[in-house]
PDB file of C-alpha atoms in Angstrom:
ATOM      1  CA  MET A   1      16.087 -42.183 -44.518  1.00  0.00           C
ATOM      2  CA  GLN A   2      17.328 -45.768 -44.399  1.00  0.00           C
ATOM      3  CA  HIS A   3      18.383 -45.390 -40.762  1.00  0.00           C
ATOM      4  CA  HIS A   4      15.102 -43.836 -39.618  1.00  0.00           C
ATOM      5  CA  TRP A   5      12.492 -45.876 -41.503  1.00  0.00           C
ATOM      6  CA  LYS A   6      11.406 -47.590 -38.253  1.00  0.00           C
ATOM      7  CA  TRP A   7      10.178 -44.219 -37.023  1.00  0.00           C
ATOM      8  CA  PHE A   8       9.082 -42.816 -40.351  1.00  0.00           C
ATOM      9  CA  VAL A   9       6.559 -45.541 -41.246  1.00  0.00           C
ATOM     10  CA  PRO A  10       4.640 -45.489 -37.912  1.00  0.00           C
ATOM     11  CA  THR A  11       4.624 -41.699 -37.868  1.00  0.00           C
ATOM     12  CA  ILE A  12       3.143 -41.512 -41.371  1.00  0.00           C
ATOM     13  CA  THR A  13       0.614 -44.209 -40.435  1.00  0.00           C
ATOM     14  CA  VAL A  14      -0.534 -42.247 -37.381  1.00  0.00           C
ATOM     15  CA  ILE A  15      -0.792 -39.020 -39.375  1.00  0.00           C
ATOM     16  CA  VAL A  16      -2.877 -40.711 -42.078  1.00  0.00           C
ATOM     17  CA  PHE A  17      -5.108 -42.299 -39.413  1.00  0.00           C
ATOM     18  CA  LEU A  18      -5.685 -38.922 -37.716  1.00  0.00           C
ATOM     19  CA  ILE A  19      -6.522 -37.256 -41.017  1.00  0.00           C
ATOM     20  CA  LEU A  20      -9.026 -40.009 -41.842  1.00  0.00           C
ATOM     21  CA  PHE A  21     -10.478 -39.922 -38.318  1.00  0.00           C
ATOM     22  CA  PHE A  22     -11.151 -36.189 -38.332  1.00  0.00           C
ATOM     23  CA  SER A  23     -12.325 -36.026 -41.939  1.00  0.00           C
ATOM     24  CA  SER A  24     -14.730 -38.972 -41.563  1.00  0.00           C
ATOM     25  CA  GLY A  25     -16.835 -37.402 -38.802  1.00  0.00           C
ATOM     26  CA  MET A  26     -15.787 -40.000 -36.243  1.00  0.00           C
ATOM     27  CA  ASN A  27     -14.615 -37.196 -33.968  1.00  0.00           C
ATOM     28  CA  LYS A  28     -18.298 -36.123 -33.643  1.00  0.00           C
ATOM     29  CA  VAL A  29     -19.288 -39.661 -32.678  1.00  0.00           C
ATOM     30  CA  ALA A  30     -16.460 -39.856 -30.137  1.00  0.00           C
ATOM     31  CA  SER A  31     -17.416 -36.446 -28.744  1.00  0.00           C
ATOM     32  CA  ASP A  32     -21.087 -37.426 -28.431  1.00  0.00           C
ATOM     33  CA  LEU A  33     -20.219 -40.675 -26.658  1.00  0.00           C
ATOM     34  CA  SER A  34     -17.943 -38.905 -24.197  1.00  0.00           C
ATOM     35  CA  ASN A  35     -20.696 -36.357 -23.458  1.00  0.00           C
ATOM     36  CA  ALA A  36     -23.226 -39.133 -22.900  1.00  0.00           C
ATOM     37  CA  TYR A  37     -20.784 -41.052 -20.724  1.00  0.00           C
ATOM     38  CA  SER A  38     -20.319 -38.048 -18.454  1.00  0.00           C
ATOM     39  CA  ASP A  39     -23.977 -36.929 -18.453  1.00  0.00           C
ATOM     40  CA  THR A  40     -25.418 -39.500 -16.044  1.00  0.00           C
ATOM     41  CA  GLU A  41     -28.385 -37.272 -15.164  1.00  0.00           C
ATOM     42  CA  LEU A  42     -29.854 -37.733 -18.643  1.00  0.00           C
ATOM     43  CA  TYR A  43     -30.051 -41.512 -18.313  1.00  0.00           C
ATOM     44  CA  ASN A  44     -30.746 -41.805 -14.587  1.00  0.00           C
ATOM     45  CA  ASP A  45     -33.760 -39.483 -14.722  1.00  0.00           C
ATOM     46  CA  ALA A  46     -35.140 -41.306 -17.775  1.00  0.00           C
ATOM     47  CA  LEU A  47     -34.626 -44.661 -16.077  1.00  0.00           C
ATOM     48  CA  GLU A  48     -36.533 -43.458 -13.000  1.00  0.00           C
ATOM     49  CA  LYS A  49     -39.486 -42.620 -15.248  1.00  0.00           C
ATOM     50  CA  VAL A  50     -39.303 -46.121 -16.748  1.00  0.00           C
ATOM     51  CA  LYS A  51     -39.203 -47.690 -13.274  1.00  0.00           C
ATOM     52  CA  ALA A  52     -42.378 -45.766 -12.381  1.00  0.00           C
ATOM     53  CA  ASN A  53     -44.239 -47.156 -15.413  1.00  0.00           C
ATOM     54  CA  ASN A  54     -46.379 -50.200 -14.557  1.00  0.00           C
ATOM     55  CA  ALA A  55     -46.427 -51.569 -18.119  1.00  0.00           C
ATOM     56  CA  ALA A  56     -42.619 -51.517 -18.345  1.00  0.00           C
ATOM     57  CA  ILE A  57     -42.242 -53.164 -14.940  1.00  0.00           C
ATOM     58  CA  ALA A  58     -44.784 -55.849 -15.840  1.00  0.00           C
ATOM     59  CA  VAL A  59     -42.779 -56.849 -18.918  1.00  0.00           C
ATOM     60  CA  LEU A  60     -39.200 -56.238 -17.755  1.00  0.00           C
ATOM     61  CA  GLY A  61     -39.430 -56.799 -14.003  1.00  0.00           C
ATOM     62  CA  GLU A  62     -36.947 -55.063 -11.737  1.00  0.00           C
ATOM     63  CA  ILE A  63     -34.744 -52.879 -13.941  1.00  0.00           C
ATOM     64  CA  LYS A  64     -31.027 -52.814 -13.224  1.00  0.00           C
ATOM     65  CA  PRO A  65     -29.100 -49.514 -13.112  1.00  0.00           C
ATOM     66  CA  ILE A  66     -27.557 -48.364 -16.381  1.00  0.00           C
ATOM     67  CA  ASP A  67     -23.896 -49.232 -16.552  1.00  0.00           C
ATOM     68  CA  LYS A  68     -21.290 -47.186 -18.401  1.00  0.00           C
ATOM     69  CA  LEU A  69     -20.769 -49.938 -20.981  1.00  0.00           C
ATOM     70  CA  ALA A  70     -24.435 -49.689 -22.017  1.00  0.00           C
ATOM     71  CA  ILE A  71     -23.884 -46.028 -22.867  1.00  0.00           C
ATOM     72  CA  LEU A  72     -20.755 -46.769 -24.880  1.00  0.00           C
ATOM     73  CA  GLU A  73     -22.527 -49.585 -26.753  1.00  0.00           C
ATOM     74  CA  GLY A  74     -25.520 -47.392 -27.490  1.00  0.00           C
ATOM     75  CA  GLN A  75     -26.172 -44.676 -30.005  1.00  0.00           C
ATOM     76  CA  VAL A  76     -26.160 -41.001 -29.125  1.00  0.00           C
ATOM     77  CA  SER A  77     -26.355 -37.795 -31.099  1.00  0.00           C
ATOM     78  CA  TYR A  78     -26.076 -34.350 -29.557  1.00  0.00           C
ATOM     79  CA  SER A  79     -27.003 -31.198 -31.463  1.00  0.00           C
ATOM     80  CA  GLU A  80     -27.618 -27.493 -30.892  1.00  0.00           C
ATOM     81  CA  ASN A  81     -24.455 -26.987 -28.794  1.00  0.00           C
ATOM     82  CA  ASN A  82     -25.170 -30.110 -26.732  1.00  0.00           C
ATOM     83  CA  THR A  83     -28.606 -28.887 -25.630  1.00  0.00           C
ATOM     84  CA  SER A  84     -30.532 -31.463 -27.651  1.00  0.00           C
ATOM     85  CA  VAL A  85     -29.950 -35.213 -27.604  1.00  0.00           C
ATOM     86  CA  LYS A  86     -31.274 -38.330 -29.261  1.00  0.00           C
ATOM     87  CA  SER A  87     -30.075 -41.587 -27.722  1.00  0.00           C
ATOM     88  CA  SER A  88     -30.745 -45.306 -27.598  1.00  0.00           C
ATOM     89  CA  ILE A  89     -29.182 -47.637 -25.015  1.00  0.00           C
ATOM     90  CA  ARG A  90     -29.853 -51.102 -23.657  1.00  0.00           C
ATOM     91  CA  ILE A  91     -31.571 -51.718 -20.360  1.00  0.00           C
ATOM     92  CA  ILE A  92     -31.876 -55.027 -18.547  1.00  0.00           C
ATOM     93  CA  GLY A  93     -34.636 -56.158 -16.244  1.00  0.00           C
ATOM     94  CA  SER A  94     -35.080 -59.307 -14.201  1.00  0.00           C
ATOM     95  CA  LYS A  95     -37.578 -60.611 -16.802  1.00  0.00           C
ATOM     96  CA  GLY A  96     -36.152 -59.273 -20.060  1.00  0.00           C
ATOM     97  CA  LYS A  97     -34.074 -56.866 -22.128  1.00  0.00           C
ATOM     98  CA  ALA A  98     -35.027 -53.692 -23.970  1.00  0.00           C
ATOM     99  CA  ARG A  99     -33.759 -50.533 -25.648  1.00  0.00           C
ATOM    100  CA  LEU A 100     -34.360 -47.184 -23.969  1.00  0.00           C
ATOM    101  CA  ASP A 101     -34.899 -44.467 -26.584  1.00  0.00           C
ATOM    102  CA  ILE A 102     -34.624 -40.848 -25.449  1.00  0.00           C
ATOM    103  CA  ILE A 103     -35.189 -37.523 -27.161  1.00  0.00           C
ATOM    104  CA  ALA A 104     -34.596 -34.563 -24.850  1.00  0.00           C
ATOM    105  CA  ASN A 105     -33.678 -30.889 -24.718  1.00  0.00           C
ATOM    106  CA  LYS A 106     -31.681 -29.159 -22.017  1.00  0.00           C
ATOM    107  CA  VAL A 107     -33.541 -26.179 -20.576  1.00  0.00           C
ATOM    108  CA  ASN A 108     -31.965 -24.172 -17.752  1.00  0.00           C
ATOM    109  CA  ALA A 109     -29.378 -26.906 -17.074  1.00  0.00           C
ATOM    110  CA  GLU A 110     -32.063 -29.626 -16.768  1.00  0.00           C
ATOM    111  CA  TRP A 111     -33.151 -32.237 -19.300  1.00  0.00           C
ATOM    112  CA  VAL A 112     -36.724 -31.937 -20.536  1.00  0.00           C
ATOM    113  CA  TYR A 113     -37.802 -35.203 -22.165  1.00  0.00           C
ATOM    114  CA  LYS A 114     -39.778 -35.001 -25.379  1.00  0.00           C
ATOM    115  CA  THR A 115     -39.880 -38.765 -25.864  1.00  0.00           C
ATOM    116  CA  ILE A 116     -38.946 -41.784 -23.777  1.00  0.00           C
ATOM    117  CA  THR A 117     -39.823 -45.193 -25.181  1.00  0.00           C
ATOM    118  CA  VAL A 118     -38.876 -48.696 -24.177  1.00  0.00           C
ATOM    119  CA  ARG A 119     -38.554 -51.208 -27.015  1.00  0.00           C
ATOM    120  CA  VAL A 120     -38.811 -54.664 -25.452  1.00  0.00           C
ATOM    121  CA  LYS A 121     -36.534 -57.144 -27.271  1.00  0.00           C
ATOM    122  CA  GLN A 122     -36.619 -60.165 -24.969  1.00  0.00           C
ATOM    123  CA  PRO A 123     -38.551 -62.230 -24.160  1.00  0.00           C
ATOM    124  CA  LYS A 124     -39.584 -62.428 -27.804  1.00  0.00           C
ATOM    125  CA  ASP A 125     -43.218 -63.226 -26.994  1.00  0.00           C
ATOM    126  CA  LYS A 126     -43.458 -59.891 -25.116  1.00  0.00           C
ATOM    127  CA  LYS A 127     -41.832 -57.850 -27.912  1.00  0.00           C
ATOM    128  CA  GLN A 128     -43.435 -54.391 -27.938  1.00  0.00           C
ATOM    129  CA  THR A 129     -42.841 -50.652 -27.639  1.00  0.00           C
ATOM    130  CA  ILE A 130     -43.931 -48.895 -24.466  1.00  0.00           C
ATOM    131  CA  ALA A 131     -44.322 -45.090 -24.498  1.00  0.00           C
ATOM    132  CA  ILE A 132     -43.113 -43.660 -21.193  1.00  0.00           C
ATOM    133  CA  VAL A 133     -43.107 -39.981 -22.187  1.00  0.00           C
ATOM    134  CA  SER A 134     -44.454 -38.712 -25.481  1.00  0.00           C
ATOM    135  CA  GLU A 135     -44.732 -35.197 -26.784  1.00  0.00           C
ATOM    136  CA  ASN A 136     -48.315 -34.178 -27.422  1.00  0.00           C
TER     137      ASN A 136
END
């Protein structure tokens, strides 16, 4: 044991970390983020709907494409075998910044949006929530 302690301590540390990681539910968060990162259709289609909304364009200006870092910084939760999603990511326009909130279900391999809202954060004097798609 005295000769191998340099290997023993890191190995035990990694094992304890893995046990804590999987028992804490962080593996679900990591799984959801990786799904969101690879599912560009979900965000690109929602962003196109935002770009077609006059109220959002008036406040935010020209909206930049969603980058992969925005997805990783955001919040996402998949359920029902990855056929239902609730997500919130940042979007940036030429006039301001906002959060894009999405609730959608996958039907026949396509996302059907129940809710798409844009929560304008900046500029502060234009702070508001714009409903792009809302379930009736």
